[in-house]
Every structure is written in structure tokens, then in C-alpha cells.
Tab-separated table of C-alpha atoms and ligand atoms in Angstrom:
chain	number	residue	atom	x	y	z
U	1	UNK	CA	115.223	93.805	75.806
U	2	UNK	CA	112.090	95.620	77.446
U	3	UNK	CA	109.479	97.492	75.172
U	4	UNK	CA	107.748	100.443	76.282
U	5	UNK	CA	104.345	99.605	76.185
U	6	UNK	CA	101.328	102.476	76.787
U	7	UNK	CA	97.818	102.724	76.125
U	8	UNK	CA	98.634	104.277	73.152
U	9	UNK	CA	99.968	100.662	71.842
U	10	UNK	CA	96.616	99.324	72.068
U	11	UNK	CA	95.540	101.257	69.597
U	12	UNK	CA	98.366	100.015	67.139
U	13	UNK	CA	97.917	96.412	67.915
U	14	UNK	CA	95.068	95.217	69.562
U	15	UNK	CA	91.697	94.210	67.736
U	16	UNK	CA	89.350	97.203	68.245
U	17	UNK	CA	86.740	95.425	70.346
U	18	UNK	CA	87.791	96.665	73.649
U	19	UNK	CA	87.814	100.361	74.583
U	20	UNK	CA	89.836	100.050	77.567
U	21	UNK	CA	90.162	103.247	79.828
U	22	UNK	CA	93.583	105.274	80.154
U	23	UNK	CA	95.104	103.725	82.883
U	24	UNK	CA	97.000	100.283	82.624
U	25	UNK	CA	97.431	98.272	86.429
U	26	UNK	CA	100.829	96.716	86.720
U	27	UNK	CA	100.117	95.075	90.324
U	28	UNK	CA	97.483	94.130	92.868
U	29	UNK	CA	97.174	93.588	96.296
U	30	UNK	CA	93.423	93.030	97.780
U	31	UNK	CA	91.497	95.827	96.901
U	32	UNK	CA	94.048	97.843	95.767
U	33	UNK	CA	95.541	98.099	91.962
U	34	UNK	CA	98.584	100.104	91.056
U	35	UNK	CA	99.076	101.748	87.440
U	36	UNK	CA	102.227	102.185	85.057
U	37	UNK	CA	102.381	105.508	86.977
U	38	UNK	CA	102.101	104.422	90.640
U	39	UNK	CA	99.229	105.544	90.824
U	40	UNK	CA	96.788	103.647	93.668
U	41	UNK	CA	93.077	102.632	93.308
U	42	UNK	CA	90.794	100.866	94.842
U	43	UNK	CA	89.045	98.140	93.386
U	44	UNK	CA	85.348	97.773	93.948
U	45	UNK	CA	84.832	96.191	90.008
U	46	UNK	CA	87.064	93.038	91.083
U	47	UNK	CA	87.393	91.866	87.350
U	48	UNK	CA	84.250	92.140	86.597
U	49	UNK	CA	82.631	89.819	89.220
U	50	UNK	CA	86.065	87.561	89.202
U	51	UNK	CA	88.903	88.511	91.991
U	52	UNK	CA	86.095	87.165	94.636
U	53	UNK	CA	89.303	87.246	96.998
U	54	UNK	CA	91.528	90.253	95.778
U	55	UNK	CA	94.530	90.163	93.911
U	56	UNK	CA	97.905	88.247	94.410
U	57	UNK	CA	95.677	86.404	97.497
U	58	UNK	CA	98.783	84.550	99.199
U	59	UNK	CA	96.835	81.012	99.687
U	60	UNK	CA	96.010	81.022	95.705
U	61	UNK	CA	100.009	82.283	94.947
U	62	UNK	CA	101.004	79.722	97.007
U	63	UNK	CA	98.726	76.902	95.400
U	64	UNK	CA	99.388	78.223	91.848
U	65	UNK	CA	103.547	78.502	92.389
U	66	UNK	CA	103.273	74.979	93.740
U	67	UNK	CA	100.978	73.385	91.048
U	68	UNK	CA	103.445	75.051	88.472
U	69	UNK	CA	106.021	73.055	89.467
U	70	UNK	CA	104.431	69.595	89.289
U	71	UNK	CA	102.377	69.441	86.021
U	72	UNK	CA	100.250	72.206	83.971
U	73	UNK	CA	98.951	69.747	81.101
U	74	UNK	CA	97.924	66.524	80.380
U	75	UNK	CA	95.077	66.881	77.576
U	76	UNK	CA	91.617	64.732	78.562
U	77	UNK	CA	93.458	61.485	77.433
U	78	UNK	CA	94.303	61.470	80.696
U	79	UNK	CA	92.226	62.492	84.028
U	80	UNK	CA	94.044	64.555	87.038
U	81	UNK	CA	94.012	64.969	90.327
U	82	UNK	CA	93.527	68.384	90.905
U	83	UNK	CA	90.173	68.153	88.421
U	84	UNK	CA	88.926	64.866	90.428
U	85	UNK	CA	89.685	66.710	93.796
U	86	UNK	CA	87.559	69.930	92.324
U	87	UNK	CA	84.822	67.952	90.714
U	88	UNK	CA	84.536	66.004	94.297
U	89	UNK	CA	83.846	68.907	96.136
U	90	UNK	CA	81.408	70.757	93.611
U	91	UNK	CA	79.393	67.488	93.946
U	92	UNK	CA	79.291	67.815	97.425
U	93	UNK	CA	78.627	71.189	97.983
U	94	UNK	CA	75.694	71.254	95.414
U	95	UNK	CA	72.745	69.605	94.092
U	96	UNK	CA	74.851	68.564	90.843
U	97	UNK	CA	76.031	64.711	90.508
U	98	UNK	CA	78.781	65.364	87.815
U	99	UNK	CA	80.945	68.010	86.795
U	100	UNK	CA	82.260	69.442	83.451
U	101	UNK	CA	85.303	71.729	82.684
U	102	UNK	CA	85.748	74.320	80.673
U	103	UNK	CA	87.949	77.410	80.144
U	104	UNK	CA	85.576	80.257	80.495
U	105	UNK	CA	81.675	81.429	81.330
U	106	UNK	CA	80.522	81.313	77.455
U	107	UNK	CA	82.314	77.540	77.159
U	108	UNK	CA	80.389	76.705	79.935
U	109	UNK	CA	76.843	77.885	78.620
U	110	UNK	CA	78.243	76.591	75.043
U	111	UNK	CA	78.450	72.700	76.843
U	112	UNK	CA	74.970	73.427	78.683
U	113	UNK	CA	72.746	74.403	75.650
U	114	UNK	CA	74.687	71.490	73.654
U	115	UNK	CA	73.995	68.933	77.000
U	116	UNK	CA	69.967	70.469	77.363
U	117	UNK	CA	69.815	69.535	73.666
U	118	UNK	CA	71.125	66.615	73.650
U	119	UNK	CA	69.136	65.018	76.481
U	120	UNK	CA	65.720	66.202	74.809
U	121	UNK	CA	66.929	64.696	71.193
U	122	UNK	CA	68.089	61.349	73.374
U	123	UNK	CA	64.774	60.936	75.622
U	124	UNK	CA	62.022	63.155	73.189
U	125	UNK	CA	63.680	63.354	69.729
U	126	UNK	CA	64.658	66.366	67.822
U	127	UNK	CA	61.518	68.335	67.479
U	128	UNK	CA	62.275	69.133	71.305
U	129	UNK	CA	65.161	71.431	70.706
U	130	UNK	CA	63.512	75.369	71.525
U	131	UNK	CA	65.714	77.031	74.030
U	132	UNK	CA	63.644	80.012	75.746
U	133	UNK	CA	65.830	82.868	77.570
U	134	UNK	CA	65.115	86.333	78.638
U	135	UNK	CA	65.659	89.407	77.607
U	136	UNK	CA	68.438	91.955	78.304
U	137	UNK	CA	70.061	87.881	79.642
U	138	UNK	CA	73.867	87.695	79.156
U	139	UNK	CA	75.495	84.310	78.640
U	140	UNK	CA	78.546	84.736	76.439
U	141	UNK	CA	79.820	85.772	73.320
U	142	UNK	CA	80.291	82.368	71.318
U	143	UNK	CA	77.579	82.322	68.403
U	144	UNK	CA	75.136	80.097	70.379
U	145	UNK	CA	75.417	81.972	73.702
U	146	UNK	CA	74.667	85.650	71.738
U	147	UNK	CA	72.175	83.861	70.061
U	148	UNK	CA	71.033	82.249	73.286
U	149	UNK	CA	71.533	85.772	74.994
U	150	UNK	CA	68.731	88.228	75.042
U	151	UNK	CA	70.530	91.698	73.578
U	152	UNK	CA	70.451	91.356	70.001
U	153	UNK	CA	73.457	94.289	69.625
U	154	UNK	CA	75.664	91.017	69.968
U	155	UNK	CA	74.491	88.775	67.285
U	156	UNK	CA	74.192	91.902	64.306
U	157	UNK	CA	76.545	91.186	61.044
U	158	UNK	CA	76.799	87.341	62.542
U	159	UNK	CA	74.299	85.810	61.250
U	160	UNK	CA	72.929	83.737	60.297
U	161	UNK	CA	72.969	82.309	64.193
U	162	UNK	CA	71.608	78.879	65.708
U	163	UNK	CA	67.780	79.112	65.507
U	164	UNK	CA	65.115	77.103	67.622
U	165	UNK	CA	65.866	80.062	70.904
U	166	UNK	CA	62.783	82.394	72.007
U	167	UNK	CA	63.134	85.143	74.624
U	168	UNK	CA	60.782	86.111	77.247
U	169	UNK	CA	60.902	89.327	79.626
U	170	UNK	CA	62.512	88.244	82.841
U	171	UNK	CA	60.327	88.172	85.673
U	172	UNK	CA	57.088	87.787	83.645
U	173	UNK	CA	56.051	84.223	84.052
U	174	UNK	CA	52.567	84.797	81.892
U	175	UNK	CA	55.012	85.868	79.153
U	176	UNK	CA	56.624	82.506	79.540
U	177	UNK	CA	53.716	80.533	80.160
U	178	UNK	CA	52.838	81.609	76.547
U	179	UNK	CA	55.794	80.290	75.080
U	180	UNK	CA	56.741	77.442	77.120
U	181	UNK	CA	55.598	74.556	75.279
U	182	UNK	CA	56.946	70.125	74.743
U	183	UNK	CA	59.720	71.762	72.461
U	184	UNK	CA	61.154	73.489	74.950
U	185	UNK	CA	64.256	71.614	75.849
U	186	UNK	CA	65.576	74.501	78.099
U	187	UNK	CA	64.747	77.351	80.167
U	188	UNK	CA	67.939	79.169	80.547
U	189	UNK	CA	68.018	82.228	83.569
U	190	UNK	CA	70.271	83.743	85.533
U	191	UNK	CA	69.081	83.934	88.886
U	192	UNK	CA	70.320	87.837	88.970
U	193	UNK	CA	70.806	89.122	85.905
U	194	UNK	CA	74.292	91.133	86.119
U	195	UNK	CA	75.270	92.566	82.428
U	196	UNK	CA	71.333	93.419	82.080
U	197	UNK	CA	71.122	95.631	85.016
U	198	UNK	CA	71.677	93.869	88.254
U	199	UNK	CA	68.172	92.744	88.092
U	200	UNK	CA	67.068	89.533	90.606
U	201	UNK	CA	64.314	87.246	89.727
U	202	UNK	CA	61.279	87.515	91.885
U	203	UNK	CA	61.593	84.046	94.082
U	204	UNK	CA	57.897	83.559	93.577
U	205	UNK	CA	58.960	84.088	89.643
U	206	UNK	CA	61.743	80.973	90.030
U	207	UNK	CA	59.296	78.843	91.454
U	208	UNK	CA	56.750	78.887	88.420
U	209	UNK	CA	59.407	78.721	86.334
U	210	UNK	CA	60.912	75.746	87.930
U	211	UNK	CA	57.282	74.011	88.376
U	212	UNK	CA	56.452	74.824	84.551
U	213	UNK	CA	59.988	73.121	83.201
U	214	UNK	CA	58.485	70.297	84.952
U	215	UNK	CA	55.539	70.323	83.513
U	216	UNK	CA	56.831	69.868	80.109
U	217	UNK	CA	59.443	67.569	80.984
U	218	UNK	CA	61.905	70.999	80.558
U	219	UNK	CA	65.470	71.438	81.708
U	220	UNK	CA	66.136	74.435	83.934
U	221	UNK	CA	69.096	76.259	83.024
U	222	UNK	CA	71.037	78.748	85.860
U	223	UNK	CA	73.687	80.808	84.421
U	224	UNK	CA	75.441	81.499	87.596
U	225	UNK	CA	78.897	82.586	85.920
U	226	UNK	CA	78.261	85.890	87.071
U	227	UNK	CA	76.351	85.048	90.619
U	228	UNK	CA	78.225	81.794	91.439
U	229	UNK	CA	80.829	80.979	93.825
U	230	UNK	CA	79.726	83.294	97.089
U	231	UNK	CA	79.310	86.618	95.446
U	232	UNK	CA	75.463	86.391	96.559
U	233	UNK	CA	76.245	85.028	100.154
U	234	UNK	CA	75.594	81.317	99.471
U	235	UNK	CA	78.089	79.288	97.347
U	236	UNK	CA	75.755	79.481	94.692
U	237	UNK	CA	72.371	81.816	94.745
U	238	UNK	CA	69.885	78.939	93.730
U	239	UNK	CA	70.045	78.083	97.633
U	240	UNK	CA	68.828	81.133	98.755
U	241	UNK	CA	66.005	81.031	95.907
U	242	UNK	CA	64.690	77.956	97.057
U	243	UNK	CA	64.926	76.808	93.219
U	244	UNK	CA	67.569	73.767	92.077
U	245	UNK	CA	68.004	73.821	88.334
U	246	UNK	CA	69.181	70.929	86.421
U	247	UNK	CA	72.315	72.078	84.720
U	248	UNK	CA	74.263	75.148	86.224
U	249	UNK	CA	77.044	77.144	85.053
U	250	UNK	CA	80.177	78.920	87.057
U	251	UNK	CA	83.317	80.411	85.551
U	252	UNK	CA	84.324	83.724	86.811
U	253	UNK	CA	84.981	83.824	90.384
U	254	UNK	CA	85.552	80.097	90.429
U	255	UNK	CA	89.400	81.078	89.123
U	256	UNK	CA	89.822	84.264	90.775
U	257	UNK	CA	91.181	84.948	86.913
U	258	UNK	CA	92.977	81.788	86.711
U	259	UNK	CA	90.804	81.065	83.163
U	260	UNK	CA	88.066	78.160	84.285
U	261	UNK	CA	84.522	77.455	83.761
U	262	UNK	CA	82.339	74.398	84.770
U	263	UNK	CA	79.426	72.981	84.088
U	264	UNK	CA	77.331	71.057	86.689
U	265	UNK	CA	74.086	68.491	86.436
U	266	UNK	CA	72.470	66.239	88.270
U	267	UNK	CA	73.389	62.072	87.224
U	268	UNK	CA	70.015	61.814	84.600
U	269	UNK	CA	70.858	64.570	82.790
U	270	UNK	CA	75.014	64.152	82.536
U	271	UNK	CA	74.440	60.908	80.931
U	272	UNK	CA	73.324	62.387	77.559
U	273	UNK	CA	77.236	63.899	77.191
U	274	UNK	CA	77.767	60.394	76.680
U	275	UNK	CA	81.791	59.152	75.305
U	276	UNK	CA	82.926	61.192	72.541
U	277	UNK	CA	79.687	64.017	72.450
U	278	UNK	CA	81.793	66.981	73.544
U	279	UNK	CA	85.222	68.202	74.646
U	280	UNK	CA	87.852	71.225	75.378
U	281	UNK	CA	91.800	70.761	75.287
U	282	UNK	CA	92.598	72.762	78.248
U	283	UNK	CA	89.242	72.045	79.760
U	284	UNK	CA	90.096	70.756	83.297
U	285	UNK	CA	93.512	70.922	83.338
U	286	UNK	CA	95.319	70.724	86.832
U	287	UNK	CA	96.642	74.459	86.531
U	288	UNK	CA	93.055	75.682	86.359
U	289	UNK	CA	91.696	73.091	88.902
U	290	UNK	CA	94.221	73.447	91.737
U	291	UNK	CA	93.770	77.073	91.662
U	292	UNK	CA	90.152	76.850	91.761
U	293	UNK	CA	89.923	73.746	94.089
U	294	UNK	CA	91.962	76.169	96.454
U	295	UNK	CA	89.296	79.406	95.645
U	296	UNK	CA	86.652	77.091	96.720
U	297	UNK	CA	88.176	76.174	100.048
U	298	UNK	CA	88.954	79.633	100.803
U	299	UNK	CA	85.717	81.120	99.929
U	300	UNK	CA	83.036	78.325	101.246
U	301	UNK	CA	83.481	79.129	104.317
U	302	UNK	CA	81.592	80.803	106.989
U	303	UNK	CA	83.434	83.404	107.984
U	304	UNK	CA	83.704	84.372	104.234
U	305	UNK	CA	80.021	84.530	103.184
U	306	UNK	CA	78.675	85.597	105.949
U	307	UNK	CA	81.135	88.778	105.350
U	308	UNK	CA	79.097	89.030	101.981
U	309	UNK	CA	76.100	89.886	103.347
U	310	UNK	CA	78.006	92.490	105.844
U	311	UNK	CA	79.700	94.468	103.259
U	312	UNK	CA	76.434	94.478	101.316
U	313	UNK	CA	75.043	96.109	104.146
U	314	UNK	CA	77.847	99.160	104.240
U	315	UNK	CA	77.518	99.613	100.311
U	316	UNK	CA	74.133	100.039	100.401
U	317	UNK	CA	73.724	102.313	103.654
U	318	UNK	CA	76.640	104.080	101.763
U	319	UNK	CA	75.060	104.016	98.392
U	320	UNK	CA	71.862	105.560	99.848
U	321	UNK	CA	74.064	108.451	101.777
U	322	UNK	CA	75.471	109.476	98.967
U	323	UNK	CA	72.330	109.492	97.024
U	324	UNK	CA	70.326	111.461	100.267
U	325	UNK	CA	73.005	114.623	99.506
U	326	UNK	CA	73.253	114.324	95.360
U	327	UNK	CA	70.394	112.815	93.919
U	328	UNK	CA	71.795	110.248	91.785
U	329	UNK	CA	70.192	107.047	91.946
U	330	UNK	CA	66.583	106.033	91.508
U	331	UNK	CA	67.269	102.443	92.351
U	332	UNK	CA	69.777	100.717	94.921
U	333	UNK	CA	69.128	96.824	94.359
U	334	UNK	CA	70.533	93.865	94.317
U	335	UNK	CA	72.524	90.837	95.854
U	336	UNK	CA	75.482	90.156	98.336
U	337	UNK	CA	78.696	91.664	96.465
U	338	UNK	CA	76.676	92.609	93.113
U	339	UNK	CA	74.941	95.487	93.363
U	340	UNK	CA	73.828	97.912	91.311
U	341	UNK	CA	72.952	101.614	91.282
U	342	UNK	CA	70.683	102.642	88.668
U	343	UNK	CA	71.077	106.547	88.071
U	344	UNK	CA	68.298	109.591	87.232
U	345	UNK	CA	67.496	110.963	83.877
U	346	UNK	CA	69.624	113.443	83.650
U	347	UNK	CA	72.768	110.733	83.838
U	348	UNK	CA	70.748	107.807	81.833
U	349	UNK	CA	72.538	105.913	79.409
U	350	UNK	CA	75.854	107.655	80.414
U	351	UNK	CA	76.561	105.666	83.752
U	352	UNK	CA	80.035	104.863	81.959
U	353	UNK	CA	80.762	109.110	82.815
U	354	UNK	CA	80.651	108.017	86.875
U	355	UNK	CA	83.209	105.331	85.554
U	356	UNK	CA	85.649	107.552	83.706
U	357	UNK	CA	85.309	110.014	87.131
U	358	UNK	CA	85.720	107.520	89.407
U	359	UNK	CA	88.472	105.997	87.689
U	360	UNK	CA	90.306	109.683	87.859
U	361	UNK	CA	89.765	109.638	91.764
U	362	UNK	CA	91.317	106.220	92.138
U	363	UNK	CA	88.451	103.780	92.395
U	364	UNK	CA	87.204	101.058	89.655
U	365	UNK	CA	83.838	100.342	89.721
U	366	UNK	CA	81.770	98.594	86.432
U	367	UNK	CA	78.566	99.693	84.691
U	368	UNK	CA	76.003	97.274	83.501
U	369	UNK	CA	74.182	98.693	80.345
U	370	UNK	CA	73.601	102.264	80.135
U	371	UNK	CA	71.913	103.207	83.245
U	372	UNK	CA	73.133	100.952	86.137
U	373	UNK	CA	76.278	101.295	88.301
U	374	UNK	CA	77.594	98.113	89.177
U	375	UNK	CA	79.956	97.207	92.112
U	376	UNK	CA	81.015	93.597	92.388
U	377	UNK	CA	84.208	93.977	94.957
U	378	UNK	CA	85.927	91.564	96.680
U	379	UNK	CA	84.233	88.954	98.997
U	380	UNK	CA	86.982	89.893	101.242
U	381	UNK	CA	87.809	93.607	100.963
U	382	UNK	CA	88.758	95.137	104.185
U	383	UNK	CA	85.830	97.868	105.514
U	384	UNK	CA	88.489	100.266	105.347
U	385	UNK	CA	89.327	100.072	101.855
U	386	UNK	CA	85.366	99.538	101.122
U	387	UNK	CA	84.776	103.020	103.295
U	388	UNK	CA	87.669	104.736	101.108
U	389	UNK	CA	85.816	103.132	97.837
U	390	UNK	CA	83.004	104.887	99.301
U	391	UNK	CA	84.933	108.033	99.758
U	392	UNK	CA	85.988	108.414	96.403
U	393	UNK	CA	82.952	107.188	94.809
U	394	UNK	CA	81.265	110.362	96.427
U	395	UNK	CA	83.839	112.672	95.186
U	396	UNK	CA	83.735	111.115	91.483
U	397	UNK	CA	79.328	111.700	91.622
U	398	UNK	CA	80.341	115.293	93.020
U	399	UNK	CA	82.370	116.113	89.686
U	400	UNK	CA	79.984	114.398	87.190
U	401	UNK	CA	77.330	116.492	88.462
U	402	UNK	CA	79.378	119.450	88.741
U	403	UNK	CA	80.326	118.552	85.307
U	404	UNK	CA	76.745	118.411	83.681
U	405	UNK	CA	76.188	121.643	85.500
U	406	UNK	CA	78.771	123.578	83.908
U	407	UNK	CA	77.636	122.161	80.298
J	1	PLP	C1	80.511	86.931	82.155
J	1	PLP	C2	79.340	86.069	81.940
J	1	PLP	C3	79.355	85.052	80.958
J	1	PLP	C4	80.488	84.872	79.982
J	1	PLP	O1	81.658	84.431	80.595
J	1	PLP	P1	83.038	84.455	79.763
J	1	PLP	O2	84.018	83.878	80.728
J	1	PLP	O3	83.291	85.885	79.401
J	1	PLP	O4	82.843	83.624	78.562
J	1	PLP	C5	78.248	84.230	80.865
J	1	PLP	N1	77.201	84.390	81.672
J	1	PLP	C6	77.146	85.352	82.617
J	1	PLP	C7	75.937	85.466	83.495
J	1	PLP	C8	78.202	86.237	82.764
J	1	PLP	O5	78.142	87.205	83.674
């Protein structure tokens, strides 16, 4: 027996934290998303930073169908091959020794904090346990990564939340000079920030960050969840930044939205996770890691990124046509296949209104925070389908402004 199921149903069942918009997709292909209707868009939002190569990509159907038939499960009693085969090559392609899984972004920052924290209390003893992070940061939604996090709107009516975590503004390095001290266990950045704006750090910033960890015998913390896995142009961004933490973190794109996170570090610092320290059920199971073994092949490549930095090129050339005719955007910044559009006064703090109107003329695209327009496509849309996004972003702006016009 099939149940009709509409938006409307959300309303009745679901928990109220999500507000999601009218529509509800039924099937993918690349770029493009059908709803319950038929109804075609084109999807420059890609999950939020996660379909990195489209939907229903036939290498990953092919992988996943395949795995699904040999084994989904074993529990961490026992290892697999799939997570071995993964874990190999995130070794190799970074500057990490060791690997750990998890299920999601937050689990990933969740077994980072706990790992930076451990390895001060092992090698300096508990009064090193501060955690600094910056402001407007996003690293989850578990109690230690809002706490961790720098937008307090996520940790109200939860407290009381884990203490010993300062914040700092991003990009200010006297700021953090000030409150770096030998209890900081961690520095934890992302090397773009993406839910705070699409905001990069200055690489001259990274560097005196990295150089002051070191001088207080600090760990340095990426969150790449959000930048990881080629949407910057380089597997991960810290190679273009010149700047090599000491733990970093991936989920999103790393599953293409197969659920899986991971958690990298070099061989010093892995060793405080020691036997028995930490643990997930479904952390690195062989669904998970096959699929994301297979995203990795795909998208390390070099006719992949170097396609990032090409379509980067057409957004923003389009981005700044658009903005020459309407006026929309005071900002057009910054990297690979995130990239955000921060609007004028009139529109601030209602960028969600270019959503809802672009989401009318068939095209998904993301906001980060009030002000910013965010686009985080496919690695591998076709220009065609990125020209049409283009297209109907234009013709969304035109009725938003046409909108505020008329009220
Ligand atoms: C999305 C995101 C997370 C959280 O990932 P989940 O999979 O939702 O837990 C953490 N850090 C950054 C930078 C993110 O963008």
C-alpha cells in the first residue's frame, strides 16, 4: 500500500526544526532535480556542499549496488576492506598518517576536540584543555561542536555546554595572539568559513596561526567538512594555503550523501586515541567506505579539479553580470565551487527571499546567514546547465527586486 505523502505531512510528523521549502525532489540526475510534480530544477546548492559529483553519478550507483550485495555491516569488532582501502588512500593523498571514521561532519569534529584533548591531558596534563575557535565558525550541532562553534543562537536553552572553549574573530591574529596561551590544546578553523558567510582566511592569517600553535606546543584544527574533498580545487584547501594542520576533518562531499565523516592526523597525535578511548557503531562501515573510496577516485583527479577552478571562473564573471544590470551584490568572494554573494542593504538579512524566487524559477541555490548567497554546485556540472543556473538565477534577482519595488 502507497501513502500519499506532501509537504503538508511534514508538518504533521516531522520535528519542527527544519523549515523545508514547498517543493519535495523525487529524482536526480547531475545538476538536475525533479519534484513530486515533474517539475525540473537545476541544482547549483548540491546538498549543501555534498553531491560534489551530481546525483545518481553512474560510477558511485554502480559501486554502491555492488557493495550492497557483498556486506553492509560488520561493527568495529571487526576491520574491512573497503575502510582499509579508504584509509590507505587518505594517507596518501594527505599530510595525515592515520585515519578515523565517522558518520557525519559534527562526529567528526566531536572525535577531533575529544583527540586535541586528549593528547594535551596525555603529554601536558589537564590544565591544557582551552579550545579557541572563531566567531560566526560552524562545526556541528552535537553539544561540544555548538559549544565549540562560534554562533551562540545554537547553544541557547542547552546549557549548560562543555566549558574551557574561547572564540576569536576570524582573520584577526592580534585577537588571537591575546588569547592563545599553554592551555590552549586546540586552535580549531575552517580554512573558508561556509555557514558564516563564505569568508576565506587571509593566507598570511593561517600562517601566524599555524606558527603560534607551535609556539605553545598547540594543535591546529581544520574543519574542512564543508571545504574538503575538491570543492576548493585541491583535494583539500590546506594545500593551496600553504598551512598543514594536525588533525583535519571531512564528511560532506566525501559520501556524495552516502552518510560518512573522517577524521585525519598525523602518527604523534593519533596515538593519544589509544585502545578503547573512542568509538562509533556504523563508523567505517564498508557501505560508507566503498562509496566514498569510489568518490575519492572519481574526484582526485585532474581533469576534475582543474574543472573547479573553471566553473568558478563562469560563476563569478556571471555573478558580476548580473550584478553590473541589478545592483545586488556588494561582495562576490570566495573559493573553487563555494562561493558566495553577499547582497545590498536593501535585501540584508533576507538573502533566503532570492532562495524562495529562485526556487520558483527552477534553480536551488543555499544562503549562508542572512546576507550571503551561497552556491556550492557540482564539481562536475555541465557549463550548460551552470549557464541555465545562471539564467534563472537572473530572472529570480529580477522578481525579488521587482518585488520590493511594488511593496
Ligand atoms: C556541515 C558542516 C559541519 C557539520 O556536518 P554534519 O554532517 O551536519 O554533522 C561541520 N563543519 C562544517 C565546516 C560544516 O560545513
Amino acid at each position: 500500500m502507497t501513502q500519499e505523502v506532501t509537504r503538508a505531512t511534514f508538518d504533521e510528523v516531522m520535528v519542527p526544526n527544519y523549515a523545508p521549502v514547498a517543493i519535495i525532489p523525487v529524482r536526480g540526475e547531475g545538476s538536475r532535480v525533479w519534484d513530486q510534480e515533474g517539475k525540473e530544477y537545476i541544482d547549483l546548492a548540491g546538498g549543501i556542499a555534498v553531491t560534489a559529483l551530481g546525483h545518481s553519478h553512474p560510477k558511485l550507483v554502480e559501486v554502491m549496488r555492488k557493495q550492497a550485495g557483498e556486506l553492509w555491516h560488520l561493527s568495529n569488532i571487526m576491520t574491512n576492506e573497503p575502510a582499509l582501502r579508504l584509509a590507505k588512500k587518505l594517507t596518501e593523498k594527505t599530510f595525515a598518517d592515520r585515519v578515523f571514521f565517522a558518520n557525519s561532519g559534527g562526529e567528526a569534529n566531536e572525535a577531533a576536540f575529544k583527540l586535541a584533548r586528549r593528547y594535551a591531558f596525555d603529554h601536558f596534563g589537564p590544565e591544557k584543555h582551552e579550545i579557541i575557535s572563531f566567531y560566526n565558525s560552524f562545526h556541528g550541532r552535537t553539544l561540544f561542536t555548538v559549544s565549540v562553534g562560534g554562533q551562540p543562537k545554537y547553544k541557547e536553552g542547552f546549557e549548560p555546554t562543555p566549558g574551557g572553549i574561547k572564540h576569536c574573530d576570524y582573520n584577526d591574529i592580534e585577537q588571537l595572539k591575546a588569547l592563545i596561551s599553554d592551555k590552549t590544546c586546540a586552535v580549531v578553523m575552517e580554512p573558508i568559513q561556509g555557514e558564516g558567510g563564505v569568508i576565506p582566511a587571509d593566507i598570511e592569517f593561517a600562517k601566524q596561526v599555524r606558527e603560534l600553535c607551535d609556539q605553545h606546543n598547540t594543535l591546529l584544527v581544520f574543519d574542512e567538512v564543508q571545504s574538503g574533498v575538491g570543492r576548493t580545487g585541491t583535494f583539500f584547501a590546506y594545500e593551496q594555503i600553504g598551512v598543514t594542520p594536525d588533525i583535519l576533518t571531512s564528511a560532506k562531499a566525501l559520501g556524495n550523501g552516502f552518510p560518512v565523516g573522517a577524521m585525519l592526523a598525523t602518527e604523534e597525535v593519533a596515538k593519544s586515541l589509544a585502545f578503547g578511548t573512542h568509538g562509533s557503531t556504523y563508523g567505517g562501515n564498508p557501505m560508507a567506505c566503498a562509496i566514498a573510496e569510489a568518490v575519492i577516485d572519481t574526484i582526485d583527479t585532474p581533469e576534475v579539479l582543474s574543472g573547479v577552478q573553471k566553473r568558478h571562473d563562469i560563476i563569478v564573471e556571471g555573478l558580476k553580470a548580473i550584478n553590473e544590470k541589478h545592483h545586488v551584490f556588494k561582495d562576490i568572494r570566495g573559493m573553487g565551487l563555494l562561493i558566495g554573494a553577499e547582497v545590498v542593504e536593501p535585501f540584508a538579512g533576507n538573502a533566503k527571499a532570492f532562495m524562495a524566487a529562485s526556487a520558483e524559477e527552477g534553480l536551488l541555490i543555499l544562503v549562508a546567514g542572512g546576507d550571503v548567497i551561497r552556491l556550492a554546485p557540482s564539481l562536475v556540472i555541465p557549463e550548460e546547465e551552470l549557464a541555465e543556473g545562471l539564467v534563472r538565477l537572473e530572472q529570480a534577482i529580477t522578481k525579488v527586486i521587482a518585488n520590493s519595488k511594488a511593496a
